Short mmCIF file of C-alpha atoms in Angstrom, two decimals:
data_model
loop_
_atom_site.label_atom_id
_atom_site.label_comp_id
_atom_site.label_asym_id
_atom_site.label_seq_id
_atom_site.Cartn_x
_atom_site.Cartn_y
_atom_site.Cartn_z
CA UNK A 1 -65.86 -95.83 -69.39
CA UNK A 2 -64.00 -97.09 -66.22
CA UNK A 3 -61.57 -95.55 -63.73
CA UNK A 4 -57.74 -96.62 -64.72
CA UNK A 5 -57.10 -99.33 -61.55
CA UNK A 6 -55.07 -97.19 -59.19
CA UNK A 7 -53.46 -99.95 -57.09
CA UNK A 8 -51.79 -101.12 -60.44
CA UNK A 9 -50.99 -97.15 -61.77
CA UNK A 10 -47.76 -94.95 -61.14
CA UNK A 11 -47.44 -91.02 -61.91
CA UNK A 12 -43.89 -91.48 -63.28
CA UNK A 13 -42.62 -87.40 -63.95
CA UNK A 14 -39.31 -87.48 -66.08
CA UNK A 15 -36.68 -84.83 -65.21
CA UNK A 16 -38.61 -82.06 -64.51
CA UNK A 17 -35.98 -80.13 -62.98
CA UNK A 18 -34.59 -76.61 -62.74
CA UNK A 19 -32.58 -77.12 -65.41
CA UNK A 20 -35.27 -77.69 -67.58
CA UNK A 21 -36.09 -74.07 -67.49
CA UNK A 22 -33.85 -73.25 -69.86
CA UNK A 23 -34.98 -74.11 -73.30
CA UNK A 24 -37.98 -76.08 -73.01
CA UNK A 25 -40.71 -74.58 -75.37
CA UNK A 26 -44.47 -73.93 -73.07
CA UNK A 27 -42.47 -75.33 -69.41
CA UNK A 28 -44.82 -73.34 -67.49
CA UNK A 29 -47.88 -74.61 -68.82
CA UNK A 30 -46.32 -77.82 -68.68
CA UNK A 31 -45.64 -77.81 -65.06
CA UNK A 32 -49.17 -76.08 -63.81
CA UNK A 33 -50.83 -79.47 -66.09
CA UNK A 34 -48.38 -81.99 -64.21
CA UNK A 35 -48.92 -79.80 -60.72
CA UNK A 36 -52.77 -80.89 -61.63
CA UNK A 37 -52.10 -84.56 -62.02
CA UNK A 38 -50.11 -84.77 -58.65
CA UNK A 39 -52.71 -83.09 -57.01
CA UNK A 40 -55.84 -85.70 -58.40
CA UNK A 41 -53.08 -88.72 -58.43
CA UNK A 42 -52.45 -88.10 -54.38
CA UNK A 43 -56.07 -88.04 -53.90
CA UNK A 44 -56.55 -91.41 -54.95
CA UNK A 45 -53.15 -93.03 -54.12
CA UNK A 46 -51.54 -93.41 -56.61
CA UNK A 47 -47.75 -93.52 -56.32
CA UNK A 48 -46.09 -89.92 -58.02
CA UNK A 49 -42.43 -90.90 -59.11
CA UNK A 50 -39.77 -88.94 -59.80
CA UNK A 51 -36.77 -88.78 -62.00
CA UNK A 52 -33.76 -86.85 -61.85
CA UNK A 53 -30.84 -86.34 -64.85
CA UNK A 54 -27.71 -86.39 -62.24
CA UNK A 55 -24.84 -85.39 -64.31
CA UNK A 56 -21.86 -85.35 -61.37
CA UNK A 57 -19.69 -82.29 -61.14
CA UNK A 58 -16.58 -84.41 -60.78
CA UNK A 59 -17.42 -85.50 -64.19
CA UNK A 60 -18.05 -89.57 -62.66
CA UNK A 61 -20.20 -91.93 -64.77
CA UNK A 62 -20.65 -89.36 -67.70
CA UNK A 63 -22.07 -90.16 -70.86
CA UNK A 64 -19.46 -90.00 -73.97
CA UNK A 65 -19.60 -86.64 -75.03
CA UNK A 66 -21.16 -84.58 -71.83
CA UNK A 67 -20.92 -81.15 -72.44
CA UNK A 68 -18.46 -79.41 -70.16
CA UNK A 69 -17.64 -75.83 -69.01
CA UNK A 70 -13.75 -74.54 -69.74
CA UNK A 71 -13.47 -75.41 -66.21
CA UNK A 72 -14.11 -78.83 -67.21
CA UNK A 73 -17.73 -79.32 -64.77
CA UNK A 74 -20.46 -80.89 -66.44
CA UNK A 75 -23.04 -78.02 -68.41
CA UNK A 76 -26.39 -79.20 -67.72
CA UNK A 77 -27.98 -81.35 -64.77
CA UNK A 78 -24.87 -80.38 -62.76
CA UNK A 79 -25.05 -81.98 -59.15
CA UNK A 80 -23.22 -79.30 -57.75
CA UNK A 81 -26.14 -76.69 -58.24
CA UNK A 82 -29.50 -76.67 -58.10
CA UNK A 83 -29.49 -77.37 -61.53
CA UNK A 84 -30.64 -81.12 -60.45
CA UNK A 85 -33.18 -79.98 -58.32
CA UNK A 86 -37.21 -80.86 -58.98
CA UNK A 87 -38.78 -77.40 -59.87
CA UNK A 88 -39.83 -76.14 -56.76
CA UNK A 89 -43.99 -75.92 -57.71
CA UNK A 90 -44.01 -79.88 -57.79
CA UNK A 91 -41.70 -80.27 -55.54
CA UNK A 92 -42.14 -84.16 -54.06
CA UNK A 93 -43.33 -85.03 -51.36
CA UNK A 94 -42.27 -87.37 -48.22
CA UNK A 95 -44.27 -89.81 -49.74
CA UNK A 96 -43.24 -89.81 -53.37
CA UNK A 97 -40.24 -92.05 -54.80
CA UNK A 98 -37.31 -89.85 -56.40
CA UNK A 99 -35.22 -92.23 -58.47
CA UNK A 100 -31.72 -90.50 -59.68
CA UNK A 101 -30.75 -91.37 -62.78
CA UNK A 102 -26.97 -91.45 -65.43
CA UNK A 103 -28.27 -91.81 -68.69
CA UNK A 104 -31.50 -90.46 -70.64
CA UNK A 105 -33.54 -93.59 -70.02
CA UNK A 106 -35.34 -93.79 -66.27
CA UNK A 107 -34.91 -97.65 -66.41
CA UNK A 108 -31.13 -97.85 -67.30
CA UNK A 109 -29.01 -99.17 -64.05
CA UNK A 110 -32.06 -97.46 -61.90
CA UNK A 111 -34.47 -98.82 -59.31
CA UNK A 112 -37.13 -97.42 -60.97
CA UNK A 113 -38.52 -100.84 -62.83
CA UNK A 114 -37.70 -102.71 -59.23
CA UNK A 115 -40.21 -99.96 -57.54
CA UNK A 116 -42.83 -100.51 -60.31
CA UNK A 117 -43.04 -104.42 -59.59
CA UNK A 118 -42.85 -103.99 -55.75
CA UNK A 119 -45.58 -102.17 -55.76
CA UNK A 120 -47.83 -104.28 -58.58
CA UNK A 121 -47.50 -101.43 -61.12
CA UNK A 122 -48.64 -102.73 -64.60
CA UNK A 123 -50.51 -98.92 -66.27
CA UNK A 124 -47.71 -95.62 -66.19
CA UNK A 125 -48.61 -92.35 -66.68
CA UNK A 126 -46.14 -90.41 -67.81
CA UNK A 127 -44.90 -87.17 -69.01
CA UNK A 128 -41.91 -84.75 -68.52
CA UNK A 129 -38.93 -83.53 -70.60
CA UNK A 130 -37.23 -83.41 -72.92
CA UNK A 131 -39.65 -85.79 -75.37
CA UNK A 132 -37.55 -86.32 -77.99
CA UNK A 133 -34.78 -87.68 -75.25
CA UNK A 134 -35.55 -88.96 -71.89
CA UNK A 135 -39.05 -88.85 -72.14
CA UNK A 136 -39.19 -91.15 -75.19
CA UNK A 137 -36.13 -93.36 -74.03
CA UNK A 138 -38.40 -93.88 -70.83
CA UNK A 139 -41.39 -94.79 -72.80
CA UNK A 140 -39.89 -97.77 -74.87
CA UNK A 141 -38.40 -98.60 -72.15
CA UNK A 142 -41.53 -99.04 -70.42
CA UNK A 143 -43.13 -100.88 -73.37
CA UNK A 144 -40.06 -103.10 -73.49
CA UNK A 145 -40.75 -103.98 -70.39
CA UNK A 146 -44.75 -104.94 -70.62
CA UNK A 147 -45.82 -101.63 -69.14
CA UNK A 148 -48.95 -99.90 -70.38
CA UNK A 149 -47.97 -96.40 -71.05
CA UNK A 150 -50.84 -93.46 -70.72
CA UNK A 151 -48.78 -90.87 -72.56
CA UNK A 152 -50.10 -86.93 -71.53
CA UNK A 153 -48.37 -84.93 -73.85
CA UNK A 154 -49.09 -81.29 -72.60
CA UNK A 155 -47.08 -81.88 -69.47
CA UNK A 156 -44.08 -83.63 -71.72
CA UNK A 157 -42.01 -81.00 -73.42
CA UNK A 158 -38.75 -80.53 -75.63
CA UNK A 159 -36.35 -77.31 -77.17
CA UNK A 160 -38.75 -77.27 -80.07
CA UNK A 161 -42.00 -77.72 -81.69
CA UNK A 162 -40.83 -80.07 -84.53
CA UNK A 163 -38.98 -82.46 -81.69
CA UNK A 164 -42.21 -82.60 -79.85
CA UNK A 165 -44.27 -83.32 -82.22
CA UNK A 166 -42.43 -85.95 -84.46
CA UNK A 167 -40.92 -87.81 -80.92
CA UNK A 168 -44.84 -88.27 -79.53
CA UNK A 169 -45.75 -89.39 -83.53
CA UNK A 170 -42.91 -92.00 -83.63
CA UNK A 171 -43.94 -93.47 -80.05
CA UNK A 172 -47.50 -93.27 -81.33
CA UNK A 173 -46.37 -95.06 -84.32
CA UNK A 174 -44.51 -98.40 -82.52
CA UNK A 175 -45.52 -98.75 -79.02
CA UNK A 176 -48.89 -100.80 -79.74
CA UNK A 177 -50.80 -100.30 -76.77
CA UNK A 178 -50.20 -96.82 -76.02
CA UNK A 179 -52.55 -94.33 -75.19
CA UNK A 180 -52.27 -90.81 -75.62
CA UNK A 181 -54.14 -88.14 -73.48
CA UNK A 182 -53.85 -84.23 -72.91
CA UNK A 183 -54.49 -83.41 -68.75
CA UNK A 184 -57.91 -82.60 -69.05
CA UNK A 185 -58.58 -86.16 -70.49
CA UNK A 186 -56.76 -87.81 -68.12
CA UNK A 187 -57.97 -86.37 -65.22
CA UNK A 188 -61.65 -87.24 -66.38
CA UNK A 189 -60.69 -90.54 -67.08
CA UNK A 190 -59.37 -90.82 -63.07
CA UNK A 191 -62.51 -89.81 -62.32
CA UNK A 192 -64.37 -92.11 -63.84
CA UNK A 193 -66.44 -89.22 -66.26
CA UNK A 194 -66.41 -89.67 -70.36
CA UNK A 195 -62.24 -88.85 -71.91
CA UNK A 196 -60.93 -88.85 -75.01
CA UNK A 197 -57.59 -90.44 -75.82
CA UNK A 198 -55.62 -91.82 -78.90
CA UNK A 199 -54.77 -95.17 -79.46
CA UNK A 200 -53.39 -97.52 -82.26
CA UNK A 201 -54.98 -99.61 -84.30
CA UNK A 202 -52.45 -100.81 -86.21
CA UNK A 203 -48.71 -100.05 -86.73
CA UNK A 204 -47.27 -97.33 -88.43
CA UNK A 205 -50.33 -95.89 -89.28
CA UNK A 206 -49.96 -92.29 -88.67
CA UNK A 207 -47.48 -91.97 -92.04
CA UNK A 208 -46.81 -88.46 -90.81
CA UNK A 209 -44.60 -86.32 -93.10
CA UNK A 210 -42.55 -82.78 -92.86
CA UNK A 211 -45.88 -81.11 -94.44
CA UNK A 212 -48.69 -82.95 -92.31
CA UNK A 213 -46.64 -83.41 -88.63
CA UNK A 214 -49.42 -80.77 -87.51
CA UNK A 215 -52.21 -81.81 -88.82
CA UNK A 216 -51.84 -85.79 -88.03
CA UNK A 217 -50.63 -84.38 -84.21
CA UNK A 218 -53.77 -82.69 -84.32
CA UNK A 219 -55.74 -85.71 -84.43
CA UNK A 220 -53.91 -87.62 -81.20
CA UNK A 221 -57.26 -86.64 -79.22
CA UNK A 222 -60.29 -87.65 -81.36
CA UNK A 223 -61.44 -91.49 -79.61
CA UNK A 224 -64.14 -90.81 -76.76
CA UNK A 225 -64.71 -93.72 -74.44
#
């Protein structure tokens, strides 16, 4: 039982932006859990990072495929409202990093791996929306890069329980060294008190199917350290 080391630990918060209102199953729990983690993650300095899904209105550096209004402005993530905006509870502060972003990943064409290494980062934790898009982009990312990722899945969220659950089983599944916490674990294990977290043993061990997705997700909580 030992206190993650916070000069090598980020709060990295993926898109969790007005937009995000619409369509995201449990957002409001989601945000009071992340709102919690700012909060105890100031305290002890560790750096809170931000992402942003900037989809420009003049339609500039799209992905194939955006979805656009008759008017022909992008539908979602739209830089010309407030659409792009943070939601206003965790809004960042002066001293947080908010890294804008073109694509679902955080680490594609962004600063955001550059501001990791500046500042020694090697541990990440990380949550936000949607999971089953550029949450879990993010998070092999992160792995691909030699990142530790400390995975708290009740402030990550997506359109629907069955994209939740089977995106936080797959990156169970493959990325070897990652650990999975809900807030209340996470914020013992910053405070250096008992936690309980999931991690791998081995790969591909969940073998989750349509019929058990519940009850292996279930059991994403069970190691005490």
């Amino acid at each position: 039982m030992t206190k993650l080391e916070t000069t090598k630990t980020a709060l990295v918060l993926i898109d969790v932006q007005k937009e995000s209102e619409f369509g995201i199953k449990g957002i409001e729990e989601a945000v009071d859990n992340t709102k919690e983690l700012i909060v105890q993650c100031r305290k002890l300095g560790i750096p809170v990072i931000y992402t942003r899904q900037i989809n420009r209105e003049d339609r500039i550096g799209l992905s194939n495929g955006e979805p656009l209004t008759d008017e022909g402005k992008p539908i979602f993530y739209n830089n010309g409202t407030d659409a792009a905006d943070i939601v206003d509870k965790i809004k960042p502060g002066k001293q947080d990093i908010v890294i804008d972003k073109y694509r679902w990943s955080s680490f594609y064409d962004t600063s955001l791996d550059l501001m990791l290494k500046s500042m020694g980062i090697k541990h990440l934790i990380i949550g936000g929306f949607v999971t089953d898009g550029c949450l879990m982009t993010t998070v092999f990312d992160a792995y691909f890069r030699d990142y530790q990722v400390n995975l708290v899945k009740d402030i990550c969220g997506a359109t629907n329980e069955g994209a939740h659950i089977s995106s936080i089983l797959i990156m169970a599944n493959w990325i070897y060294d990652l650990a999975i916490y809900d807030t209340a674990e996470m914020l013992n294990r910053l405070s250096g008190e008992p936690y309980n977290c999931w991690q791998s043993d081995y790969p591909d061990q969940l073998q989750f199917t349509p019929e058990n997705m519940r009850q292996i997700f279930d059991k994403l909580n069970i190691k005490s350290f």
